PDB file of C-alpha atoms and ligand atoms in Angstrom:
ATOM      1  CA  MET A   1     -69.966-101.984-122.627  1.00 94.00           C
ATOM      2  CA  ILE A   2     -73.324-102.628-123.171  1.00 96.00           C
ATOM      3  CA  CYS A   3     -74.166-104.117-127.181  1.00 97.00           C
ATOM      4  CA  ILE A   4     -77.461-103.810-128.377  1.00 98.00           C
ATOM      5  CA  ALA A   5     -78.020-105.570-132.509  1.00 98.00           C
ATOM      6  CA  ILE A   6     -81.340-103.429-134.091  1.00 98.00           C
ATOM      7  CA  ALA A   7     -82.501-106.819-135.685  1.00 98.00           C
ATOM      8  CA  ASN A   8     -85.610-107.889-137.259  1.00 97.00           C
ATOM      9  CA  GLN A   9     -85.493-110.026-141.589  1.00 96.00           C
ATOM     10  CA  LYS A  10     -87.776-108.060-142.512  1.00 95.00           C
ATOM     11  CA  GLY A  11     -86.677-105.243-144.486  1.00 95.00           C
ATOM     12  CA  GLY A  12     -87.969-101.893-144.276  1.00 96.00           C
ATOM     13  CA  VAL A  13     -88.887-101.280-140.617  1.00 96.00           C
ATOM     14  CA  GLY A  14     -87.051 -99.459-139.375  1.00 98.00           C
ATOM     15  CA  LYS A  15     -84.130-100.992-137.729  1.00 98.00           C
ATOM     16  CA  THR A  16     -81.312 -98.601-139.038  1.00 98.00           C
ATOM     17  CA  THR A  17     -83.262 -95.067-138.984  1.00 98.00           C
ATOM     18  CA  THR A  18     -83.536 -96.978-134.654  1.00 98.00           C
ATOM     19  CA  ALA A  19     -80.091 -96.987-134.641  1.00 98.00           C
ATOM     20  CA  ILE A  20     -79.190 -94.261-136.580  1.00 98.00           C
ATOM     21  CA  ASN A  21     -81.732 -91.916-133.642  1.00 98.00           C
ATOM     22  CA  VAL A  22     -81.440 -94.347-130.433  1.00 98.00           C
ATOM     23  CA  GLY A  23     -77.341 -93.642-131.339  1.00 98.00           C
ATOM     24  CA  THR A  24     -77.413 -90.081-131.687  1.00 98.00           C
ATOM     25  CA  ALA A  25     -79.955 -89.863-128.367  1.00 98.00           C
ATOM     26  CA  LEU A  26     -77.658 -91.900-126.872  1.00 98.00           C
ATOM     27  CA  ALA A  27     -74.557 -89.726-127.553  1.00 98.00           C
ATOM     28  CA  ALA A  28     -76.492 -86.786-126.661  1.00 98.00           C
ATOM     29  CA  THR A  29     -76.036 -87.638-122.791  1.00 98.00           C
ATOM     30  CA  GLY A  30     -73.147 -88.010-123.203  1.00 98.00           C
ATOM     31  CA  MET A  31     -72.294 -92.129-123.731  1.00 98.00           C
ATOM     32  CA  ARG A  32     -69.841 -92.925-126.103  1.00 98.00           C
ATOM     33  CA  VAL A  33     -71.743 -95.012-128.883  1.00 98.00           C
ATOM     34  CA  LEU A  34     -70.296 -97.187-132.053  1.00 98.00           C
ATOM     35  CA  LEU A  35     -72.910 -97.801-134.943  1.00 98.00           C
ATOM     36  CA  LEU A  36     -72.239-100.436-136.507  1.00 98.00           C
ATOM     37  CA  ASP A  37     -73.032-100.683-139.816  1.00 98.00           C
ATOM     38  CA  LEU A  38     -74.430-104.441-140.676  1.00 98.00           C
ATOM     39  CA  ASP A  39     -76.059-104.258-143.477  1.00 98.00           C
ATOM     40  CA  PRO A  40     -74.864-104.512-147.362  1.00 96.00           C
ATOM     41  CA  GLN A  41     -76.491-101.528-149.042  1.00 96.00           C
ATOM     42  CA  GLY A  42     -75.088 -99.633-145.769  1.00 97.00           C
ATOM     43  CA  ASN A  43     -78.036 -96.835-145.083  1.00 98.00           C
ATOM     44  CA  ALA A  44     -77.124 -96.320-141.634  1.00 98.00           C
ATOM     45  CA  SER A  45     -73.596 -95.613-143.142  1.00 98.00           C
ATOM     46  CA  THR A  46     -75.116 -92.539-146.255  1.00 97.00           C
ATOM     47  CA  GLY A  47     -77.523 -91.729-143.531  1.00 98.00           C
ATOM     48  CA  LEU A  48     -74.834 -90.700-141.251  1.00 98.00           C
ATOM     49  CA  GLY A  49     -73.387 -88.411-143.794  1.00 97.00           C
ATOM     50  CA  ILE A  50     -70.256 -91.125-145.093  1.00 97.00           C
ATOM     51  CA  GLY A  51     -68.543 -90.813-147.460  1.00 93.00           C
ATOM     52  CA  ARG A  52     -67.704 -93.514-150.354  1.00 89.00           C
ATOM     53  CA  ALA A  53     -63.627 -92.853-149.494  1.00 90.00           C
ATOM     54  CA  ALA A  54     -63.903 -92.998-145.715  1.00 91.00           C
ATOM     55  CA  ARG A  55     -66.076 -96.317-146.804  1.00 90.00           C
ATOM     56  CA  ASP A  56     -63.570 -98.179-148.675  1.00 86.00           C
ATOM     57  CA  GLN A  57     -60.622 -97.618-146.016  1.00 87.00           C
ATOM     58  CA  HIS A  58     -63.459 -98.236-142.914  1.00 88.00           C
ATOM     59  CA  SER A  59     -66.147-100.878-143.327  1.00 96.00           C
ATOM     60  CA  THR A  60     -67.457-103.695-141.577  1.00 97.00           C
ATOM     61  CA  TYR A  61     -66.490-106.112-144.390  1.00 96.00           C
ATOM     62  CA  ASP A  62     -62.671-105.586-143.378  1.00 95.00           C
ATOM     63  CA  LEU A  63     -63.619-106.260-139.656  1.00 96.00           C
ATOM     64  CA  LEU A  64     -64.850-109.423-140.002  1.00 96.00           C
ATOM     65  CA  VAL A  65     -63.081-110.872-142.298  1.00 94.00           C
ATOM     66  CA  GLY A  66     -60.187-108.988-140.119  1.00 93.00           C
ATOM     67  CA  SER A  67     -57.322-107.745-142.036  1.00 93.00           C
ATOM     68  CA  ALA A  68     -58.177-104.359-139.764  1.00 95.00           C
ATOM     69  CA  SER A  69     -59.248-103.926-136.780  1.00 95.00           C
ATOM     70  CA  LEU A  70     -61.751-102.163-135.052  1.00 95.00           C
ATOM     71  CA  ASP A  71     -59.426 -99.584-134.032  1.00 94.00           C
ATOM     72  CA  GLU A  72     -58.657 -99.140-137.113  1.00 95.00           C
ATOM     73  CA  VAL A  73     -61.974 -98.632-139.211  1.00 96.00           C
ATOM     74  CA  ALA A  74     -64.833 -97.223-136.827  1.00 97.00           C
ATOM     75  CA  ILE A  75     -64.523 -93.206-137.567  1.00 96.00           C
ATOM     76  CA  PRO A  76     -66.174 -90.234-136.291  1.00 97.00           C
ATOM     77  CA  THR A  77     -69.622 -88.545-137.243  1.00 98.00           C
ATOM     78  CA  LYS A  78     -70.905 -85.738-137.725  1.00 97.00           C
ATOM     79  CA  VAL A  79     -72.666 -86.345-134.394  1.00 98.00           C
ATOM     80  CA  PRO A  80     -70.117 -85.583-131.124  1.00 98.00           C
ATOM     81  CA  ARG A  81     -69.425 -88.409-128.808  1.00 98.00           C
ATOM     82  CA  LEU A  82     -71.487 -91.085-131.666  1.00 98.00           C
ATOM     83  CA  ASP A  83     -68.202 -93.149-133.832  1.00 98.00           C
ATOM     84  CA  ILE A  84     -69.255 -95.487-137.063  1.00 98.00           C
ATOM     85  CA  VAL A  85     -68.101 -98.654-138.725  1.00 98.00           C
ATOM     86  CA  PRO A  86     -68.872 -98.267-142.179  1.00 98.00           C
ATOM     87  CA  ALA A  87     -70.053-100.883-144.493  1.00 97.00           C
ATOM     88  CA  THR A  88     -69.337-101.791-148.417  1.00 95.00           C
ATOM     89  CA  GLN A  89     -71.101-103.896-150.910  1.00 93.00           C
ATOM     90  CA  ASP A  90     -68.353-106.806-150.250  1.00 93.00           C
ATOM     91  CA  LEU A  91     -70.251-107.048-146.837  1.00 95.00           C
ATOM     92  CA  SER A  92     -73.089-108.985-149.544  1.00 93.00           C
ATOM     93  CA  GLY A  93     -70.077-111.298-149.939  1.00 93.00           C
ATOM     94  CA  ALA A  94     -68.882-111.753-146.612  1.00 92.00           C
ATOM     95  CA  GLU A  95     -72.320-114.034-145.248  1.00 89.00           C
ATOM     96  CA  ILE A  96     -70.633-116.446-148.080  1.00 91.00           C
ATOM     97  CA  GLU A  97     -66.945-115.740-147.049  1.00 93.00           C
ATOM     98  CA  LEU A  98     -67.380-116.715-143.666  1.00 93.00           C
ATOM     99  CA  ILE A  99     -68.476-119.975-144.321  1.00 90.00           C
ATOM    100  CA  GLU A 100     -65.074-121.632-144.311  1.00 90.00           C
ATOM    101  CA  PHE A 101     -63.537-119.016-141.849  1.00 91.00           C
ATOM    102  CA  GLU A 102     -63.148-120.782-138.392  1.00 88.00           C
ATOM    103  CA  ALA A 103     -65.273-119.740-135.592  1.00 93.00           C
ATOM    104  CA  ARG A 104     -67.262-118.292-138.661  1.00 96.00           C
ATOM    105  CA  THR A 105     -70.047-117.159-136.082  1.00 97.00           C
ATOM    106  CA  HIS A 106     -67.283-115.004-134.168  1.00 97.00           C
ATOM    107  CA  ARG A 107     -65.703-112.772-135.760  1.00 96.00           C
ATOM    108  CA  LEU A 108     -67.878-109.489-134.703  1.00 97.00           C
ATOM    109  CA  ASP A 109     -67.554-111.105-131.038  1.00 97.00           C
ATOM    110  CA  ALA A 110     -63.705-111.152-131.149  1.00 96.00           C
ATOM    111  CA  ALA A 111     -63.392-107.796-132.395  1.00 96.00           C
ATOM    112  CA  LEU A 112     -65.166-106.586-130.567  1.00 96.00           C
ATOM    113  CA  ALA A 113     -63.941-108.015-127.378  1.00 93.00           C
ATOM    114  CA  ARG A 114     -60.826-107.228-128.433  1.00 87.00           C
ATOM    115  CA  HIS A 115     -61.103-102.366-128.855  1.00 86.00           C
ATOM    116  CA  ALA A 116     -64.349-101.433-127.844  1.00 86.00           C
ATOM    117  CA  PRO A 117     -65.001-101.551-124.539  1.00 88.00           C
ATOM    118  CA  ALA A 118     -61.568 -99.266-122.667  1.00 92.00           C
ATOM    119  CA  ARG A 119     -63.832 -96.758-125.795  1.00 96.00           C
ATOM    120  CA  TRP A 120     -67.335 -96.854-125.496  1.00 97.00           C
ATOM    121  CA  ASP A 121     -70.120 -97.148-123.479  1.00 97.00           C
ATOM    122  CA  VAL A 122     -73.007 -99.071-126.623  1.00 98.00           C
ATOM    123  CA  VAL A 123     -72.311-100.746-129.330  1.00 98.00           C
ATOM    124  CA  LEU A 124     -75.201-100.335-131.747  1.00 98.00           C
ATOM    125  CA  ILE A 125     -75.114-102.896-134.463  1.00 98.00           C
ATOM    126  CA  ASP A 126     -77.289-102.058-137.660  1.00 98.00           C
ATOM    127  CA  CYS A 127     -78.326-105.683-139.297  1.00 98.00           C
ATOM    128  CA  PRO A 128     -79.678-106.624-142.078  1.00 98.00           C
ATOM    129  CA  PRO A 129     -82.548-107.521-143.107  1.00 97.00           C
ATOM    130  CA  SER A 130     -81.734-111.041-143.103  1.00 95.00           C
ATOM    131  CA  LEU A 131     -80.978-113.874-140.293  1.00 95.00           C
ATOM    132  CA  GLY A 132     -78.091-114.851-142.152  1.00 95.00           C
ATOM    133  CA  LEU A 133     -74.612-115.114-140.721  1.00 96.00           C
ATOM    134  CA  LEU A 134     -73.810-111.703-140.393  1.00 97.00           C
ATOM    135  CA  THR A 135     -77.463-111.229-138.354  1.00 97.00           C
ATOM    136  CA  ILE A 136     -75.718-114.696-136.218  1.00 97.00           C
ATOM    137  CA  ASN A 137     -72.496-112.569-135.988  1.00 98.00           C
ATOM    138  CA  ALA A 138     -74.453-110.013-134.251  1.00 98.00           C
ATOM    139  CA  MET A 139     -76.698-112.022-132.147  1.00 98.00           C
ATOM    140  CA  VAL A 140     -73.479-113.533-130.882  1.00 98.00           C
ATOM    141  CA  ALA A 141     -72.264-110.203-129.472  1.00 98.00           C
ATOM    142  CA  ALA A 142     -74.638-109.065-128.775  1.00 98.00           C
ATOM    143  CA  HIS A 143     -76.018-108.643-125.073  1.00 97.00           C
ATOM    144  CA  ALA A 144     -79.163-107.753-125.484  1.00 97.00           C
ATOM    145  CA  LEU A 145     -81.738-107.740-129.454  1.00 98.00           C
ATOM    146  CA  LEU A 146     -83.460-103.678-129.777  1.00 98.00           C
ATOM    147  CA  VAL A 147     -86.549-105.770-132.075  1.00 98.00           C
ATOM    148  CA  PRO A 148     -88.082-102.762-134.608  1.00 97.00           C
ATOM    149  CA  LEU A 149     -91.848-104.241-135.355  1.00 96.00           C
ATOM    150  CA  GLN A 150     -93.748-101.946-137.682  1.00 94.00           C
ATOM    151  CA  CYS A 151     -97.166-101.821-137.259  1.00 89.00           C
ATOM    152  CA  GLU A 152     -98.726-103.304-140.196  1.00 86.00           C
ATOM    153  CA  PHE A 153    -101.311-106.454-140.756  1.00 80.00           C
ATOM    154  CA  PHE A 154     -99.152-108.932-140.880  1.00 81.00           C
ATOM    155  CA  ALA A 155     -96.190-107.054-138.132  1.00 80.00           C
ATOM    156  CA  LEU A 156     -96.280-110.618-135.563  1.00 83.00           C
ATOM    157  CA  GLU A 157     -96.408-112.898-139.176  1.00 83.00           C
ATOM    158  CA  GLY A 158     -92.166-113.065-139.612  1.00 84.00           C
ATOM    159  CA  LEU A 159     -91.719-112.519-135.575  1.00 88.00           C
ATOM    160  CA  SER A 160     -91.491-116.358-134.216  1.00 88.00           C
ATOM    161  CA  GLN A 161     -88.547-116.935-137.039  1.00 91.00           C
ATOM    162  CA  LEU A 162     -86.687-114.224-135.694  1.00 93.00           C
ATOM    163  CA  LEU A 163     -87.683-116.260-131.829  1.00 93.00           C
ATOM    164  CA  SER A 164     -86.365-119.327-133.372  1.00 93.00           C
ATOM    165  CA  THR A 165     -82.430-117.763-134.354  1.00 95.00           C
ATOM    166  CA  ILE A 166     -82.312-116.217-130.428  1.00 96.00           C
ATOM    167  CA  ASP A 167     -83.317-119.754-128.499  1.00 96.00           C
ATOM    168  CA  ARG A 168     -80.907-120.876-130.818  1.00 97.00           C
ATOM    169  CA  ILE A 169     -77.863-118.533-130.737  1.00 97.00           C
ATOM    170  CA  ARG A 170     -78.783-118.261-126.784  1.00 97.00           C
ATOM    171  CA  SER A 171     -78.861-122.129-126.633  1.00 97.00           C
ATOM    172  CA  ARG A 172     -76.032-122.887-129.025  1.00 97.00           C
ATOM    173  CA  PHE A 173     -73.071-119.650-128.305  1.00 96.00           C
ATOM    174  CA  ASN A 174     -74.630-116.752-126.370  1.00 97.00           C
ATOM    175  CA  PRO A 175     -76.872-117.998-122.833  1.00 96.00           C
ATOM    176  CA  GLY A 176     -77.464-114.614-121.949  1.00 95.00           C
ATOM    177  CA  LEU A 177     -78.901-113.080-125.013  1.00 97.00           C
ATOM    178  CA  SER A 178     -81.790-111.383-123.912  1.00 96.00           C
ATOM    179  CA  ILE A 179     -84.537-109.109-125.773  1.00 97.00           C
ATOM    180  CA  LEU A 180     -83.822-105.004-124.446  1.00 98.00           C
ATOM    181  CA  GLY A 181     -87.339-104.720-126.145  1.00 98.00           C
ATOM    182  CA  VAL A 182     -89.448-104.382-129.200  1.00 97.00           C
ATOM    183  CA  ALA A 183     -90.438-100.482-130.641  1.00 98.00           C
ATOM    184  CA  LEU A 184     -93.556-100.648-133.141  1.00 96.00           C
ATOM    185  CA  THR A 185     -92.271 -98.737-135.592  1.00 97.00           C
ATOM    186  CA  MET A 186     -94.512 -96.286-138.924  1.00 95.00           C
ATOM    187  CA  TYR A 187     -97.705 -95.430-136.554  1.00 95.00           C
ATOM    188  CA  ASP A 188    -100.637 -94.008-138.378  1.00 93.00           C
ATOM    189  CA  ARG A 189    -103.201 -92.457-135.095  1.00 86.00           C
ATOM    190  CA  ARG A 190    -105.302 -91.734-139.411  1.00 88.00           C
ATOM    191  CA  ASN A 191    -105.322 -95.501-140.022  1.00 87.00           C
ATOM    192  CA  ARG A 192    -106.615 -97.717-137.066  1.00 86.00           C
ATOM    193  CA  LEU A 193    -105.718-100.591-137.892  1.00 86.00           C
ATOM    194  CA  THR A 194    -102.351 -99.825-136.988  1.00 88.00           C
ATOM    195  CA  ASP A 195    -104.290 -99.153-133.295  1.00 87.00           C
ATOM    196  CA  GLN A 196    -105.646-102.666-133.728  1.00 89.00           C
ATOM    197  CA  VAL A 197    -101.548-104.065-134.507  1.00 89.00           C
ATOM    198  CA  ALA A 198    -100.634-101.706-132.028  1.00 90.00           C
ATOM    199  CA  ASP A 199    -102.446-103.840-129.456  1.00 91.00           C
ATOM    200  CA  ASP A 200    -103.189-106.518-130.626  1.00 90.00           C
ATOM    201  CA  VAL A 201     -99.004-106.591-130.489  1.00 91.00           C
ATOM    202  CA  ARG A 202     -98.958-105.547-126.683  1.00 94.00           C
ATOM    203  CA  ALA A 203    -101.694-108.676-125.871  1.00 92.00           C
ATOM    204  CA  VAL A 204     -98.831-110.949-127.536  1.00 91.00           C
ATOM    205  CA  LEU A 205     -95.249-109.790-125.819  1.00 92.00           C
ATOM    206  CA  GLY A 206     -96.849-107.577-123.235  1.00 95.00           C
ATOM    207  CA  LYS A 207     -93.901-105.984-121.159  1.00 95.00           C
ATOM    208  CA  VAL A 208     -91.418-106.523-123.721  1.00 96.00           C
ATOM    209  CA  VAL A 209     -92.857-103.890-125.781  1.00 97.00           C
ATOM    210  CA  PHE A 210     -91.203-100.027-125.249  1.00 98.00           C
ATOM    211  CA  ASP A 211     -94.123 -97.643-124.497  1.00 97.00           C
ATOM    212  CA  THR A 212     -93.161 -95.086-126.925  1.00 98.00           C
ATOM    213  CA  VAL A 213     -94.744 -95.391-130.119  1.00 97.00           C
ATOM    214  CA  ILE A 214     -92.265 -93.945-133.118  1.00 98.00           C
ATOM    215  CA  PRO A 215     -95.105 -92.088-135.722  1.00 97.00           C
ATOM    216  CA  ARG A 216     -94.907 -92.347-139.660  1.00 97.00           C
ATOM    217  CA  ASN A 217     -93.138 -89.040-140.056  1.00 97.00           C
ATOM    218  CA  VAL A 218     -92.036 -87.492-143.029  1.00 98.00           C
ATOM    219  CA  ARG A 219     -88.904 -85.285-141.114  1.00 98.00           C
ATOM    220  CA  LEU A 220     -87.609 -88.969-140.040  1.00 98.00           C
ATOM    221  CA  SER A 221     -87.437 -90.015-143.769  1.00 98.00           C
ATOM    222  CA  GLU A 222     -86.191 -87.473-145.580  1.00 98.00           C
ATOM    223  CA  ALA A 223     -83.422 -86.303-142.473  1.00 98.00           C
ATOM    224  CA  PRO A 224     -80.934 -89.686-144.180  1.00 98.00           C
ATOM    225  CA  SER A 225     -80.514 -87.989-147.770  1.00 97.00           C
ATOM    226  CA  HIS A 226     -79.419 -85.422-146.240  1.00 97.00           C
ATOM    227  CA  GLY A 227     -77.041 -87.456-144.384  1.00 97.00           C
ATOM    228  CA  MET A 228     -77.829 -85.996-140.385  1.00 97.00           C
ATOM    229  CA  PRO A 229     -79.914 -87.973-138.521  1.00 98.00           C
ATOM    230  CA  ALA A 230     -83.802 -86.822-137.714  1.00 98.00           C
ATOM    231  CA  LEU A 231     -82.707 -85.650-134.455  1.00 98.00           C
ATOM    232  CA  ILE A 232     -80.017 -82.976-136.317  1.00 98.00           C
ATOM    233  CA  TYR A 233     -82.092 -82.711-138.900  1.00 98.00           C
ATOM    234  CA  ASP A 234     -85.806 -81.349-137.110  1.00 98.00           C
ATOM    235  CA  TYR A 235     -85.395 -81.620-133.088  1.00 96.00           C
ATOM    236  CA  ARG A 236     -89.374 -80.961-133.010  1.00 97.00           C
ATOM    237  CA  CYS A 237     -90.944 -83.130-135.248  1.00 98.00           C
ATOM    238  CA  ALA A 238     -92.660 -86.185-134.569  1.00 98.00           C
ATOM    239  CA  GLY A 239     -90.470 -88.487-135.474  1.00 98.00           C
ATOM    240  CA  SER A 240     -87.036 -86.688-133.852  1.00 98.00           C
ATOM    241  CA  GLU A 241     -89.716 -86.551-130.076  1.00 98.00           C
ATOM    242  CA  ALA A 242     -90.779 -90.286-129.822  1.00 98.00           C
ATOM    243  CA  TYR A 243     -86.655 -90.812-130.804  1.00 98.00           C
ATOM    244  CA  ILE A 244     -86.163 -89.736-128.367  1.00 98.00           C
ATOM    245  CA  ALA A 245     -88.763 -91.038-125.804  1.00 98.00           C
ATOM    246  CA  LEU A 246     -87.176 -94.540-127.382  1.00 98.00           C
ATOM    247  CA  ALA A 247     -83.946 -93.245-125.455  1.00 98.00           C
ATOM    248  CA  ARG A 248     -85.329 -92.896-122.833  1.00 98.00           C
ATOM    249  CA  GLU A 249     -86.659 -95.578-122.238  1.00 98.00           C
ATOM    250  CA  VAL A 250     -83.546 -97.864-123.377  1.00 98.00           C
ATOM    251  CA  ILE A 251     -81.341 -96.105-120.209  1.00 98.00           C
ATOM    252  CA  GLU A 252     -83.695 -97.093-118.406  1.00 97.00           C
ATOM    253  CA  ARG A 253     -83.905-101.337-119.077  1.00 97.00           C
ATOM    254  CA  LEU A 254     -79.458-101.063-119.903  1.00 95.00           C
ATOM    255  CA  PRO A 255     -78.941-101.238-115.438  1.00 90.00           C
ATOM    256  CA  LYS A 256     -80.908-104.882-116.035  1.00 88.00           C
ATOM    257  CA  LEU A 257     -77.786-105.780-118.637  1.00 86.00           C
ATOM    258  CA  ARG A 258     -75.116-104.322-117.029  1.00 80.00           C
ATOM    259  CA  LYS A 259     -75.741-106.788-114.357  1.00 76.00           C
ATOM    260  CA  ALA A 260     -75.884-109.822-116.488  1.00 73.00           C
ATOM    261  CA  ALA A 261     -73.098-108.475-118.918  1.00 71.00           C
TER     262      ALA A 261
HETATM  263  N1  LIG B   1     -90.907 -93.849-138.791  1.00 62.48           N
HETATM  264  C1  LIG B   1     -90.972 -93.815-140.447  1.00 62.48           C
HETATM  265  N2  LIG B   1     -91.856 -92.650-140.608  1.00 62.48           N
HETATM  266  C2  LIG B   1     -91.119 -91.839-141.881  1.00 62.48           C
HETATM  267  N3  LIG B   1     -90.638 -92.637-142.500  1.00 62.48           N
HETATM  268  C3  LIG B   1     -89.729 -93.697-142.475  1.00 62.48           C
HETATM  269  C4  LIG B   1     -90.346 -93.640-140.640  1.00 62.48           C
HETATM  270  N4  LIG B   1     -89.456 -94.972-140.353  1.00 62.48           N
HETATM  271  C5  LIG B   1     -88.104 -95.182-141.698  1.00 62.48           C
HETATM  272  N5  LIG B   1     -88.911 -94.911-142.271  1.00 62.48           N
HETATM  273  C6  LIG B   1     -88.623 -95.264-144.290  1.00 62.48           C
HETATM  274  O1  LIG B   1     -88.488 -96.449-144.581  1.00 62.48           O
HETATM  275  C7  LIG B   1     -88.035 -96.931-145.229  1.00 62.48           C
HETATM  276  C8  LIG B   1     -87.443 -98.003-144.360  1.00 62.48           C
HETATM  277  O2  LIG B   1     -86.921 -98.178-142.724  1.00 62.48           O
HETATM  278  P1  LIG B   1     -85.327 -98.365-142.856  1.00 62.48           P
HETATM  279  O3  LIG B   1     -84.781 -97.630-140.939  1.00 62.48           O
HETATM  280  O4  LIG B   1     -84.601 -97.751-143.618  1.00 62.48           O
HETATM  281  O5  LIG B   1     -85.715 -99.643-142.611  1.00 62.48           O
HETATM  282  P2  LIG B   1     -84.384-100.979-142.618  1.00 62.48           P
HETATM  283  O6  LIG B   1     -82.809-100.826-141.399  1.00 62.48           O
HETATM  284  O7  LIG B   1     -85.624-101.696-141.075  1.00 62.48           O
HETATM  285  O8  LIG B   1     -84.760-101.892-143.839  1.00 62.48           O
HETATM  286  C9  LIG B   1     -86.684 -96.082-145.683  1.00 62.48           C
HETATM  287  O9  LIG B   1     -87.381 -94.983-146.621  1.00 62.48           O
HETATM  288  C10 LIG B   1     -87.066 -94.742-144.394  1.00 62.48           C
HETATM  289  O10 LIG B   1     -86.216 -92.582-144.568  1.00 62.48           O
HETATM  290 MG1  LIG B   2     -81.593-101.311-142.850  1.00 62.48          MG
END
């Protein structure tokens, strides 16, 4: 089992969209995928059409505080081979509540270690837009990070903070944590500034940046309100095609992780 955290402390950069659509694409290739919704806003859960009743019974909050096991909280989505642990608003309290817990940085890691390896090939964690205890739990549990970066003028701003958090997690808890890749999102070919940003990011970060660039595409933003991945809502739109290409690159990079895992 390979665990990938989709992280960037900036909100609205495409973390959830990436988690849903890369998860769907990986599942389509035959992998058994679990998406763990670690954002109190629960956008990944909504985007996959998980209703309130199901959420109240099964959530990442229960998993983190230890009131339920992964086997109890993981539920199927409409996408074959894609399961989810949904999120509820309770999670926003978990940042504070967990401080009291023993091994508070390792709650998710321990919960995954017990049940995930037998059931899933890949676990994707959709992180909240912060570098608090929830994201730290994700980074401790993960083998690698996928970092979506929005093609905007301030794209690189905040990245140094993310990188120094990764370094701290590596030295204290998880020496093997690697960066699977940086995905440029919301690329707008009509806007020359985004080209410039994409070039700058590649110049600074080099090969860690995926070749695939996710375009700004209205179908990607419509799909969640229908409770389905863009890849199913409209698999031929430019956004879906880009996510299929990104998933292909993710798959190409997995063997290196497996060796390290
Ligand atoms: N490539 C894209 N093109 C157009 N809209 C997008 C794209 N990616 C994400 N969105 C929309 O932008 C908003 C923020 O994206 P989201 O994936 O939720 O970001 P995050 O999880 O980082 O906060 C959502 O409304 C989403 O539907
Ligand atoms: Mg999100």
